[in-house]
Every structure is written in C-alpha cells, then in structure tokens.
Tab-separated table of C-alpha atoms in Angstrom:
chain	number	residue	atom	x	y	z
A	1312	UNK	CA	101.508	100.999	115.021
A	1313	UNK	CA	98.874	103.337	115.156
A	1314	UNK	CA	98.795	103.945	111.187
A	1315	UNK	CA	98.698	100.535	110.729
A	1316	UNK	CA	95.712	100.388	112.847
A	1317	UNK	CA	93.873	102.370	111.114
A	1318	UNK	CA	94.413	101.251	107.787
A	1319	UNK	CA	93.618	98.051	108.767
A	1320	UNK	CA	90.692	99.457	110.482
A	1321	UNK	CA	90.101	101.589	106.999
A	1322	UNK	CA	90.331	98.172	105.007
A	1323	UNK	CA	87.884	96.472	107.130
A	1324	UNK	CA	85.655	98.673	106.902
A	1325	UNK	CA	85.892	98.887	102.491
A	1326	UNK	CA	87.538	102.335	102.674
A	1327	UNK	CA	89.981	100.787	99.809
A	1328	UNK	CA	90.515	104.306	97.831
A	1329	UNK	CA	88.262	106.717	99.520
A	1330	UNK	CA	87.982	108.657	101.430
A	1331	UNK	CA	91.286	110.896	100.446
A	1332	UNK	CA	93.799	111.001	102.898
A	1333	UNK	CA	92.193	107.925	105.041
A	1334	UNK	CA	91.393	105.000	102.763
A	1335	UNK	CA	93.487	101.867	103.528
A	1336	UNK	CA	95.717	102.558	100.032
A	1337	UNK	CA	97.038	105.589	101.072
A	1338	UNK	CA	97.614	104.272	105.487
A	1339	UNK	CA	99.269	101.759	104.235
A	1340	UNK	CA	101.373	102.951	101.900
A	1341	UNK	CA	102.762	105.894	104.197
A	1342	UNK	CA	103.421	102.943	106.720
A	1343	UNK	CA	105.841	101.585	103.685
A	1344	UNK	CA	107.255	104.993	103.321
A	1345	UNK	CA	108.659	104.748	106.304
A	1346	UNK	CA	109.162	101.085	106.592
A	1347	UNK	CA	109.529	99.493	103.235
A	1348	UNK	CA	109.972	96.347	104.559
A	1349	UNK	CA	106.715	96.300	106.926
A	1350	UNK	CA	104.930	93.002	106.667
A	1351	UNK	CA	101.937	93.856	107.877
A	1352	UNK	CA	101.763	96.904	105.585
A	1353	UNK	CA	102.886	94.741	102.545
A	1354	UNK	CA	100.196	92.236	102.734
A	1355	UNK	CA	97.278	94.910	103.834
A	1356	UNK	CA	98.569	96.859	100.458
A	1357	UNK	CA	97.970	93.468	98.880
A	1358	UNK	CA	94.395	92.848	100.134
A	1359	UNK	CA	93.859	96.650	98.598
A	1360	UNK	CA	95.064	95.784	95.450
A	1361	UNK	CA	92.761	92.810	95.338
A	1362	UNK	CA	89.727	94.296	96.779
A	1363	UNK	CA	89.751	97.013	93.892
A	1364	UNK	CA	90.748	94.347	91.023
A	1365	UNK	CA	87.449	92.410	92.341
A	1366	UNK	CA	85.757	95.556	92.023
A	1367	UNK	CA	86.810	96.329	88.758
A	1368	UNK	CA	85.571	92.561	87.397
A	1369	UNK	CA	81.992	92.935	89.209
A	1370	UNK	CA	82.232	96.109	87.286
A	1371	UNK	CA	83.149	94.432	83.839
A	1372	UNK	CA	80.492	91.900	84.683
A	1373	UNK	CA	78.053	94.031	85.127
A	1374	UNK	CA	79.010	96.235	81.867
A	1375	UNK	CA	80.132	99.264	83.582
A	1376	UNK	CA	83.327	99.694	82.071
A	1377	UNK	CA	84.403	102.787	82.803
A	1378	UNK	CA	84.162	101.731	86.325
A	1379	UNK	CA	86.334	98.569	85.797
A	1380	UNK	CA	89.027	100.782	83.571
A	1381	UNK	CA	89.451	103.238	86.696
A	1382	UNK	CA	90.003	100.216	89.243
A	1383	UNK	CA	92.248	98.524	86.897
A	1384	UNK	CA	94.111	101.822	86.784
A	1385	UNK	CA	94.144	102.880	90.668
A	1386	UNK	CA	95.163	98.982	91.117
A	1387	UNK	CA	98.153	99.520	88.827
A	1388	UNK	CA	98.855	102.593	90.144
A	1389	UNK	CA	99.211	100.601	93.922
A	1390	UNK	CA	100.922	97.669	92.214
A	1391	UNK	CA	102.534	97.834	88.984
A	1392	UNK	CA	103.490	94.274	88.785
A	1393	UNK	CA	99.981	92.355	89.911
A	1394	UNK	CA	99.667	90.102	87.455
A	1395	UNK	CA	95.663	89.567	88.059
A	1396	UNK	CA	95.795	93.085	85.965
A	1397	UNK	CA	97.452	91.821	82.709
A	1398	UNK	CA	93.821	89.749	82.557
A	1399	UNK	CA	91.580	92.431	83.252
C-alpha cells in the first residue's frame, strides 16, 4: 500500500521517469513485480505511459525531436504493446 502511495503521489506530482529510483514508472512497476495483477498499479502504469506519449507529441510539435524519440522509447520500454506509439 505504501508503494502504491507514493507512486501515485510521484505521478501526481509529474515525476513520470525521474527522478531514478522514485518516479511513478519505476513505484509502480515494482508494485507489479510483486503483484502482477494489481489494479491500481496497472492503470497508474497506464496514466505513465500516457503522460510521456503526450510529452513526446508536445515535443514533435514543437520540433524537438530528439525529445519526442526518447519518450516514444521510455514509453515502449513501459508498454510494448500501446498502440498510441505505432502513430508517433
């Protein structure tokens, strides 16, 4: 419980990949290490993986590619299968 409190805590606050060690990617995914099944971890890890893919097409938008190619990539990294990042 505590975990997930902070990751939610970490998400709410935009700690999405950073810092390392206590950003809401990594809380929530030790949460699912231990739970796989964890509902409340799933859909945080979910709001992660969108935060950053809305990061990455500001980033696109605003021409800074490189940017948008490393959010694309920590997004896939989180979630293989999204398919918002087949159109980014």
């Amino acid at each position: 419980v505590q975990a997930l409190q902070q990751a939610d805590a970490a998400l709410a606050a935009g700690a999405l990949l950073a810092p390392p060690g206590n950003n809401a990617a990594e809380l929530y995914q030790r949460v699912l290490a231990q739970d796989p099944q964890n509902a409340r971890a799933r859909s945080g890890l979910d709001r992660v993986v969108n935060g950053v893919l809305t990061n990455a097409e500001q980033a696109i938008l605003a021409g800074q590619l490189d940017n948008a190619a490393r959010s694309v990539e920590a997004a896939r990294a989180l979630q293989p299968d999204n398919v918002r990042i087949a159109f980014l």
